[in-house]
């Protein structure tokens, strides 16, 4: 089980615990446990749908997730009513609704989270038999979601601008990490984290800019701090290229700038300049002097910082918002796979006599959610998590008599849910299942037999995903890894084509696209490593090649500011990378580079390309 290194947020834990525990406690105290459970159930989409970023954007994302869940629940109730007289028509409507939500979920991360909750609550509304009036349950669910947003608003009012400050401070924190990692194997990971921090800060500031009509002075200040990092980044990368350890005082100086930004204090670069002069690191000292007016606000940039950021963003992103972010063949294949799994799940619950078996399609939908990792690993982790979840819920059902034991168990489980969601799917599943069982227990009281039935449902759902949704598609998953690597090569080729240009905006956009392609490929390979040998062996062979391509990206980043002149119509590095991508896609031999130095190509890029060709096409030609 692979655990992501995610920090535990105390506020997220308190927020989640209050969202679930407060209505549950009030309901238990006044004897309205069923109504309280619906409110707590409505708060769960708000917890799961929360994302990092500006509070306004987070609030919109949560409200969208809650609204989708409420609409899905109400639609499920209507389908349940239809099923009372036309059973197979209800199954068909449920299938169509899940496919529609799954399609919308390919539009992006926010759509994915919202439509997951829509599908889950669609199935819950279809499976639960609630008393009339029909508007009561959706209204209580909506109240739970609104309650969660109001709790977040309290934190927002107490800490305005915290998300933007944290995103900008993270850039300087990562710059310090790069300096500290110089001369060690950690420097590659530190540079990757720096690129991610820069991209996240741009996204956070531009999202805040688009969602507010006031506080522009503060946002301009944060944008100026991001722009100030550009010359410092170039200087830091130049320092670590030597491969030698650097004095700790340089890293500490940039850590100090990061702390001042995070605490909303006036930035003082004098300590950092002194450390750079003492090293000596004249390039870093000069970069700090250039950045000082933007960091301190003592002088205005020639162009408004927010406008400069927006111009970068316009060149960096050209994907329309309301279409799938995946290639269309992948979208249709995903819909076919999840459609077959849900169809088999519905046949299973129609043929078995297990109580409340709507959990089978519910778990299938959760396992197949886009952007949650390998379906194979998620199925195994869900099965393992279900064992833990069922054991916890069965123990509570056995000893609870008045609802207070359930409440005592819900509080720590809910508090850990946001952390587990980012940490590992199996851990998240182990927490979510008992939470759902305990919250819904007040709506449909049951016994230990119900807990055992939930375990059977979970195992059946995992088996359906493996046998129907994964194994028949394993060879396609293997080919997708090749396509991921070819996509990285294409992105690097476009980036290398700008190595001799002075168009900073175009270079910035190409750099973001290249590093994003590297991140996407890295995630895909990490997921594939946990799959059966047919796929994992291929991923293991591609992994060293991806490391080589990351070195190529870093080499291009190092040479873009001072590209070497050449006579070719296209940069020679871009030509080599494009040929490498074509060879990967069509199974041909890799390009050969002459033994002599290539005219017009920086030696650092040439060395990285030679190494990448050797590793990449050795991996491609080796048996797997």
XYZ file of C-alpha atoms in Angstrom:
624
model
C 0.000 0.000 0.000
C 1.635 3.243 -1.184
C 1.165 6.211 1.151
C 1.503 9.737 -0.192
C 3.523 12.138 2.000
C 0.692 14.469 3.033
C 0.689 16.711 6.083
C -2.139 16.366 8.600
C -4.216 19.567 8.631
C -5.706 20.282 12.044
C -8.318 22.629 10.596
C -9.471 20.058 8.029
C -9.752 17.491 10.821
C -11.772 19.810 13.076
C -13.973 20.893 10.171
C -14.771 17.299 9.152
C -15.424 16.174 12.720
C -17.781 19.084 13.408
C -19.665 18.575 10.130
C -20.500 14.966 10.985
C -20.556 14.987 14.783
C -22.581 18.150 15.460
C -25.841 17.129 13.727
C -25.425 13.533 14.930
C -25.039 14.653 18.553
C -28.014 17.025 18.389
C -30.153 14.345 16.759
C -29.239 11.776 19.406
C -29.998 14.272 22.180
C -33.455 15.297 20.935
C -34.512 11.933 19.533
C -34.406 12.821 15.815
C -31.547 10.565 14.793
C -32.843 9.915 11.264
C -33.094 13.611 10.357
C -29.689 14.289 11.912
C -28.187 11.442 9.895
C -29.417 13.003 6.661
C -27.788 16.309 7.628
C -24.523 14.525 8.435
C -24.820 12.605 5.180
C -25.182 15.917 3.345
C -21.986 17.210 4.948
C -19.881 14.322 3.626
C -19.786 15.604 0.010
C -18.543 18.941 1.341
C -15.712 17.197 3.190
C -14.714 14.990 0.276
C -15.168 17.730 -2.332
C -12.948 20.279 -0.560
C -9.754 21.225 -2.379
C -6.828 23.484 -1.651
C -6.794 27.007 -3.049
C -8.553 30.334 -2.461
C -11.546 30.128 -0.140
C -13.992 31.493 -2.709
C -12.983 28.824 -5.205
C -13.140 26.148 -2.515
C -16.606 27.310 -1.467
C -17.827 27.134 -5.074
C -16.337 23.678 -5.479
C -17.982 22.466 -2.262
C -21.363 23.976 -3.139
C -21.203 22.390 -6.594
C -20.358 19.024 -5.029
C -23.166 19.323 -2.483
C -25.681 20.428 -5.121
C -24.716 17.517 -7.361
C -25.111 15.125 -4.444
C -28.544 16.511 -3.520
C -29.786 16.394 -7.114
C -28.410 12.879 -7.458
C -30.163 11.773 -4.264
C -33.496 13.196 -5.405
C -33.110 11.594 -8.835
C -32.365 8.297 -7.103
C -35.576 8.588 -5.082
C -37.551 9.168 -8.289
C -35.915 6.145 -9.912
C -36.810 4.119 -6.802
C -40.457 5.124 -7.218
C -40.375 4.084 -10.882
C -38.831 0.772 -9.875
C -41.804 -0.061 -7.668
C -43.829 -0.760 -10.813
C -41.213 -1.013 -13.596
C -38.132 -2.674 -12.144
C -36.049 -2.996 -15.298
C -36.883 0.544 -16.406
C -35.457 1.774 -13.101
C -32.267 -0.227 -13.671
C -31.942 1.298 -17.127
C -32.422 4.836 -15.830
C -29.869 4.245 -13.075
C -27.364 2.966 -15.631
C -27.913 5.967 -17.911
C -27.595 8.465 -15.042
C -24.331 6.920 -13.841
C -22.889 7.014 -17.368
C -23.873 10.682 -17.761
C -22.263 11.609 -14.443
C -19.162 9.581 -15.310
C -18.839 11.443 -18.613
C -19.104 14.837 -16.905
C -16.504 13.640 -14.389
C -13.868 13.600 -17.146
C -14.053 17.415 -17.434
C -11.567 17.971 -14.601
C -10.829 17.437 -10.923
C -13.725 19.547 -9.621
C -16.190 17.869 -11.978
C -14.776 14.482 -11.008
C -15.310 15.082 -7.281
C -18.791 16.542 -7.790
C -20.028 13.794 -10.088
C -18.632 11.088 -7.823
C -20.854 12.391 -5.043
C -23.723 12.733 -7.503
C -23.376 9.070 -8.495
C -22.958 7.870 -4.898
C -26.026 9.739 -3.665
C -27.974 8.721 -6.760
C -27.439 5.092 -5.743
C -28.142 5.814 -2.062
C -31.395 7.608 -2.930
C -32.355 4.694 -5.180
C -31.557 2.090 -2.529
C -33.073 3.750 0.543
C -36.815 3.519 1.121
C -37.557 6.802 2.917
C -40.997 7.950 4.076
C -42.738 10.902 2.350
C -42.642 13.795 1.696
C -40.006 13.353 -1.011
C -38.612 16.870 -0.640
C -37.688 16.379 3.029
C -34.593 14.194 2.587
C -32.958 16.334 -0.165
C -33.627 19.453 1.905
C -31.883 17.953 4.939
C -28.968 16.849 2.772
C -28.617 20.391 1.425
C -28.706 21.739 4.984
C -25.742 19.536 5.859
C -23.743 20.856 2.924
C -24.571 24.479 3.740
C -23.620 23.876 7.373
C -20.202 22.655 6.206
C -19.672 25.738 4.027
C -20.637 28.043 6.911
C -18.044 26.377 9.128
C -15.436 26.962 6.449
C -16.524 30.607 6.183
C -15.668 31.101 9.864
C -12.113 29.969 9.182
C -12.014 32.119 6.049
C -12.984 35.266 7.974
C -10.357 34.560 10.629
C -7.569 33.879 8.113
C -8.255 35.851 4.911
C -5.674 35.402 2.184
C -4.000 32.452 3.923
C -4.247 30.225 0.847
C -2.586 32.799 -1.431
C 0.169 33.553 1.097
C 0.872 29.872 1.586
C 1.062 29.202 -2.155
C 3.556 32.029 -2.735
C 5.621 31.180 0.342
C 5.880 27.598 -0.928
C 7.910 28.819 -3.933
C 10.601 30.328 -1.708
C 10.452 27.319 0.596
C 11.148 25.046 -2.375
C 13.926 27.331 -3.623
C 15.570 26.903 -0.230
C 15.065 23.148 -0.483
C 16.831 23.111 -3.867
C 19.821 24.924 -2.367
C 19.925 22.537 0.590
C 19.740 19.519 -1.738
C 22.586 20.683 -3.988
C 25.232 18.005 -4.421
C 22.890 15.219 -3.258
C 20.497 12.844 -5.066
C 17.626 14.865 -3.555
C 18.209 17.779 -5.906
C 16.147 16.229 -8.726
C 13.137 15.762 -6.449
C 13.622 19.280 -5.070
C 13.583 20.779 -8.566
C 10.416 18.862 -9.385
C 8.768 20.170 -6.212
C 9.839 23.699 -7.151
C 8.143 23.446 -10.557
C 4.979 22.145 -8.900
C 5.028 24.979 -6.347
C 5.382 27.610 -9.083
C 2.493 26.123 -11.066
C 0.305 25.881 -7.948
C 1.014 29.496 -6.989
C 0.079 30.755 -10.452
C -3.149 28.758 -10.398
C -4.043 29.918 -6.885
C -3.461 33.618 -7.601
C -5.294 33.602 -10.923
C -8.215 31.698 -9.421
C -8.413 34.267 -6.631
C -8.197 37.083 -9.179
C -11.105 35.656 -11.166
C -13.296 35.145 -8.109
C -13.010 38.453 -6.266
C -13.847 42.091 -6.895
C -11.953 43.502 -3.920
C -8.627 43.085 -2.169
C -6.740 43.734 -5.396
C -3.827 45.426 -3.629
C -3.096 42.265 -1.656
C -3.344 40.073 -4.749
C -1.051 42.436 -6.672
C 1.470 42.106 -3.860
C 1.313 38.301 -3.995
C 1.615 38.346 -7.792
C 4.680 40.594 -7.523
C 6.234 38.104 -5.090
C 5.698 35.318 -7.637
C 7.287 37.354 -10.431
C 10.177 38.213 -8.113
C 10.932 34.502 -7.821
C 11.767 34.175 -11.535
C 15.291 35.698 -11.468
C 15.964 34.011 -8.121
C 14.945 30.656 -9.608
C 17.340 31.078 -12.532
C 20.171 31.956 -10.147
C 19.441 29.024 -7.827
C 19.362 26.557 -10.737
C 22.686 27.935 -11.931
C 24.199 27.388 -8.484
C 23.125 23.762 -8.143
C 24.334 22.829 -11.640
C 27.834 22.528 -10.232
C 26.738 19.474 -8.266
C 28.494 20.654 -5.110
C 26.975 21.150 -1.639
C 26.207 24.785 -0.848
C 26.464 26.613 2.484
C 23.422 26.159 4.711
C 23.228 29.935 5.163
C 21.923 30.338 1.597
C 19.013 27.998 2.218
C 18.270 29.580 5.595
C 18.112 33.018 3.984
C 15.439 31.922 1.511
C 13.586 30.071 4.265
C 13.450 33.421 6.047
C 11.828 35.083 3.027
C 9.290 32.250 2.873
C 8.407 32.718 6.564
C 7.968 36.462 6.140
C 5.570 35.957 3.230
C 3.626 33.223 5.043
C 3.228 35.473 8.108
C 2.295 38.507 5.975
C 5.329 40.450 7.202
C 7.413 43.000 5.330
C 10.014 41.113 3.295
C 13.648 41.919 4.059
C 16.154 40.562 1.535
C 19.259 42.039 3.170
C 20.068 38.816 5.049
C 19.748 36.774 1.863
C 21.913 39.252 -0.093
C 24.574 39.162 2.618
C 24.588 35.351 2.598
C 24.928 35.333 -1.199
C 27.819 37.814 -1.090
C 29.596 35.828 1.613
C 29.387 32.527 -0.321
C 30.204 34.143 -2.806
C 27.245 33.708 -5.144
C 27.179 36.925 -7.186
C 24.451 35.707 -9.558
C 22.103 35.006 -6.630
C 22.954 38.339 -5.003
C 22.214 40.153 -8.280
C 18.924 38.256 -8.649
C 17.895 39.219 -5.120
C 18.690 42.863 -5.858
C 16.531 42.658 -8.998
C 13.701 41.029 -7.062
C 13.871 43.351 -4.043
C 11.558 46.096 -5.406
C 8.858 43.521 -6.174
C 9.287 41.711 -2.852
C 9.237 44.860 -0.745
C 6.759 46.864 -2.824
C 9.218 49.765 -2.975
C 8.823 50.102 -6.751
C 6.173 49.170 -9.288
C 6.769 46.762 -12.136
C 6.495 48.014 -15.705
C 3.429 45.800 -16.061
C 0.830 45.119 -13.367
C 1.851 41.788 -11.758
C -1.611 40.252 -12.042
C -1.763 41.136 -15.734
C 1.646 39.532 -16.246
C 0.451 36.389 -14.482
C -2.719 36.264 -16.576
C -0.667 36.635 -19.768
C 1.516 33.713 -18.701
C -1.588 31.648 -17.937
C -3.168 32.423 -21.302
C -0.080 31.110 -23.077
C 0.258 28.136 -20.717
C -3.263 26.725 -20.939
C -5.446 26.325 -24.001
C -7.804 23.544 -22.837
C -11.497 24.547 -22.910
C -13.258 24.152 -19.616
C -16.382 22.219 -20.541
C -14.993 19.327 -22.564
C -13.240 16.166 -21.330
C -9.613 16.633 -20.336
C -8.882 13.146 -21.700
C -8.494 12.069 -25.346
C -11.877 11.030 -26.712
C -10.925 7.334 -27.202
C -9.990 7.179 -23.505
C -13.329 8.742 -22.558
C -15.371 6.184 -24.512
C -13.266 3.319 -23.189
C -13.717 4.527 -19.616
C -17.488 4.838 -20.060
C -17.662 1.359 -21.569
C -15.708 -0.137 -18.674
C -17.689 1.521 -15.905
C -20.947 0.849 -17.764
C -20.199 -2.878 -17.974
C -19.218 -3.004 -14.296
C -22.398 -1.232 -13.150
C -24.487 -3.479 -15.407
C -22.958 -6.626 -13.893
C -23.432 -5.149 -10.402
C -27.133 -4.584 -11.081
C -27.512 -8.133 -12.380
C -25.775 -9.389 -9.233
C -28.107 -7.582 -6.844
C -31.122 -8.709 -8.874
C -30.095 -12.355 -8.567
C -29.047 -12.349 -4.904
C -31.162 -11.911 -1.815
C -28.689 -9.895 0.255
C -30.284 -6.979 2.145
C -29.593 -3.452 0.855
C -27.285 -4.621 -1.926
C -27.275 -1.180 -3.542
C -23.826 -1.018 -1.942
C -22.449 -3.162 -4.786
C -22.904 -0.563 -7.592
C -22.025 2.173 -5.088
C -18.606 0.661 -4.351
C -18.057 -0.049 -8.061
C -18.604 3.633 -8.869
C -16.237 4.790 -6.118
C -13.497 2.400 -7.246
C -13.800 3.581 -10.853
C -13.742 7.292 -10.051
C -11.402 9.175 -12.427
C -8.086 10.492 -11.041
C -8.050 8.107 -8.083
C -5.232 5.852 -9.298
C -5.015 2.305 -10.607
C -8.355 0.493 -10.724
C -6.546 -2.747 -9.856
C -4.897 -1.265 -6.771
C -8.098 0.524 -5.740
C -10.074 -2.721 -5.927
C -7.586 -4.546 -3.691
C -7.321 -1.613 -1.289
C -11.090 -1.276 -1.133
C -11.387 -4.942 -0.208
C -8.791 -4.576 2.537
C -10.380 -1.358 3.755
C -13.786 -2.995 3.795
C -12.567 -5.682 6.198
C -11.448 -3.009 8.649
C -14.564 -0.906 8.103
C -16.959 -3.784 8.571
C -15.146 -4.916 11.716
C -15.439 -1.437 13.236
C -19.082 -0.949 12.303
C -20.056 -4.467 13.433
C -18.462 -3.885 16.833
C -20.317 -0.586 17.238
C -23.641 -2.125 16.195
C -23.131 -4.865 18.783
C -22.645 -2.533 21.761
C -24.476 0.675 20.806
C -27.928 1.172 22.275
C -28.638 4.909 22.185
C -26.408 6.349 19.458
C -23.690 7.791 21.671
C -21.187 5.009 20.974
C -21.656 5.617 17.259
C -20.991 9.306 17.837
C -17.810 8.572 19.795
C -16.537 6.460 16.904
C -17.653 8.906 14.196
C -15.646 11.850 15.560
C -12.125 10.404 15.093
C -13.078 8.649 11.859
C -14.454 11.833 10.308
C -11.489 13.879 11.555
C -9.066 11.614 9.696
C -11.121 11.430 6.491
C -9.647 14.500 4.646
C -6.111 13.368 5.446
C -6.839 9.777 4.375
C -8.383 10.979 1.095
C -5.054 12.556 0.090
C -2.929 9.843 1.676
C -4.118 6.538 0.215
C -7.314 5.129 -1.239
C -7.306 1.990 0.932
C -7.006 4.108 4.067
C -9.778 6.392 2.811
C -12.002 3.389 2.078
C -11.357 1.921 5.535
C -12.624 5.169 7.100
C -15.443 6.022 4.694
C -17.256 2.680 4.857
C -17.849 2.641 8.651
C -18.791 6.349 8.543
C -21.457 5.664 5.924
C -22.675 2.564 7.751
C -22.913 4.343 11.099
C -24.533 7.501 9.692
C -27.030 5.537 7.614
C -27.701 3.156 10.489
C -30.153 5.660 11.945
C -32.042 5.709 8.628
C -32.206 1.932 8.327
C -31.462 0.316 11.703
C -29.928 -3.114 11.329
C -27.967 -5.814 13.084
C -24.595 -7.467 12.762
C -26.003 -9.443 9.828
C -26.229 -6.165 7.916
C -22.543 -5.496 8.599
C -21.635 -8.936 7.272
C -23.785 -8.305 4.177
C -21.850 -5.082 3.572
C -18.636 -7.093 3.580
C -20.057 -9.480 0.972
C -21.163 -6.483 -1.104
C -17.674 -4.968 -0.964
C -15.987 -8.211 -1.985
C -18.487 -8.673 -4.838
C -17.898 -5.114 -6.060
C -14.120 -5.567 -5.991
C -14.427 -8.854 -7.884
C -16.610 -7.197 -10.540
C -14.093 -4.398 -11.019
C -11.201 -6.848 -11.358
C -12.912 -9.408 -13.606
C -14.949 -7.030 -15.783
C -13.319 -3.623 -15.512
C -9.620 -4.467 -15.354
C -8.389 -7.872 -16.571
C -9.913 -7.681 -20.093
C -8.263 -4.262 -20.532
C -4.783 -5.011 -19.151
C -3.034 -4.983 -22.550
C -4.561 -1.587 -23.305
C -3.260 -0.297 -19.957
C 0.196 -1.488 -21.003
C 0.036 0.364 -24.331
C -1.085 3.508 -22.527
C 2.259 3.635 -20.716
C 4.050 3.848 -24.078
C 1.734 6.676 -25.128
C 2.426 8.550 -21.883
C 6.166 8.486 -22.564
C 5.635 9.596 -26.175
C 3.480 12.485 -24.938
C 6.318 13.594 -22.648
C 8.726 13.548 -25.596
C 6.334 15.663 -27.683
C 6.017 18.228 -24.879
C 9.794 18.344 -24.408
C 10.231 18.789 -28.155
C 7.958 21.837 -28.133
C 9.865 23.194 -25.137
C 13.262 22.617 -26.772
C 12.067 24.428 -29.904
C 11.988 27.591 -27.759
C 15.539 27.188 -26.446
C 16.795 29.874 -28.823
C 13.834 32.235 -28.510
C 13.400 35.362 -26.443
C 9.628 34.868 -26.168
C 9.448 34.456 -22.406
C 5.694 33.892 -22.337
C 5.845 31.062 -24.871
C 8.785 29.487 -23.053
C 6.913 29.684 -19.758
C 3.851 27.977 -21.228
C 5.946 25.263 -22.870
C 7.821 24.666 -19.624
C 4.588 24.210 -17.696
C 3.259 21.821 -20.330
C 6.487 19.800 -20.320
C 6.657 19.429 -16.551
C 2.948 18.634 -16.390
C 3.446 15.859 -18.949
C 6.310 14.532 -16.826
C 4.113 14.606 -13.715
C 1.261 12.835 -15.515
C 3.612 10.131 -16.781
C 5.184 9.730 -13.347
C 1.761 9.276 -11.737
C 0.741 6.757 -14.413
C 3.929 4.733 -13.910
C 3.600 4.804 -10.125
C 0.054 3.491 -10.434
C 1.115 0.815 -12.905
C 3.865 -0.446 -10.598
C 1.146 -1.773 -8.261
C -0.575 -3.749 -11.023
C -0.032 -7.354 -12.223
C 3.232 -8.237 -14.028
C 1.846 -7.675 -17.534
C 1.640 -3.949 -16.762
C 4.049 -3.489 -13.839
C 7.024 -4.959 -15.731
C 6.520 -2.405 -18.490
C 6.245 0.400 -15.938
C 9.436 -0.750 -14.211
C 11.296 -0.622 -17.531
C 10.004 2.871 -18.341
C 10.839 4.313 -14.919
C 14.607 4.896 -15.487
C 13.749 6.400 -18.871
C 11.425 8.900 -17.200
C 14.259 9.948 -14.893
C 16.379 10.572 -17.984
C 13.630 12.665 -19.565
C 13.385 14.740 -16.415
C 17.092 15.519 -16.791
C 16.392 16.574 -20.381
C 13.661 18.936 -19.131
C 16.008 20.417 -16.552
C 18.700 20.880 -19.212
C 16.264 22.743 -21.469
C 15.214 24.931 -18.526
C 18.866 25.750 -17.889
C 19.600 26.833 -21.479
C 16.376 28.646 -22.460
C 17.549 32.061 -21.178
C 20.736 31.955 -23.308
C 19.928 29.763 -26.327
C 22.845 28.945 -28.679
C 22.508 30.128 -32.268
C 22.225 27.541 -35.071
C 21.449 27.422 -38.777
C 18.644 24.824 -38.634
C 15.022 25.888 -39.106
C 14.116 24.041 -35.892
C 16.266 23.627 -32.808
C 18.242 20.361 -33.197
C 17.180 19.194 -29.744
C 13.521 19.538 -30.709
C 14.127 17.451 -33.841
C 15.715 14.636 -31.817
C 12.902 14.615 -29.256
C 10.197 14.561 -31.938
C 11.884 11.603 -33.646
C 12.106 9.804 -30.312
C 8.353 10.252 -29.785
C 7.595 8.879 -33.264
C 9.861 5.875 -32.649
C 8.077 5.064 -29.380
C 4.626 5.275 -30.989
C 5.457 3.278 -34.114
C 7.978 0.834 -32.682
C 10.905 1.999 -34.812
C 14.563 2.416 -33.843
C 15.596 5.429 -31.848
C 17.375 8.374 -33.481
C 21.162 8.210 -33.685
C 23.243 11.177 -32.635
C 26.662 11.745 -34.213
C 29.755 11.114 -32.133
C 30.911 14.691 -32.711
C 29.225 17.575 -30.869
C 25.964 18.644 -32.510
C 26.179 22.209 -33.877
C 23.800 24.607 -32.165
C 23.053 22.266 -29.233
C 24.151 23.108 -25.706
C 26.519 20.416 -24.325
C 24.290 19.930 -21.264
C 21.253 19.190 -23.410
C 23.293 17.006 -25.751
C 24.611 14.931 -22.852
C 21.108 14.527 -21.391
C 19.691 13.505 -24.783
C 22.406 10.911 -25.408
C 21.758 9.362 -21.999
C 17.980 9.434 -22.516
C 18.221 7.735 -25.925
C 20.337 4.945 -24.458
C 18.011 4.321 -21.530
C 14.740 4.955 -23.350
C 15.285 2.716 -26.345
C 17.016 0.102 -24.275
C 13.743 -0.048 -22.270
C 11.607 -0.009 -25.394
C 13.528 -2.836 -27.060
C 13.889 -5.030 -23.990
C 11.341 -7.843 -23.587
C 8.470 -7.028 -21.229
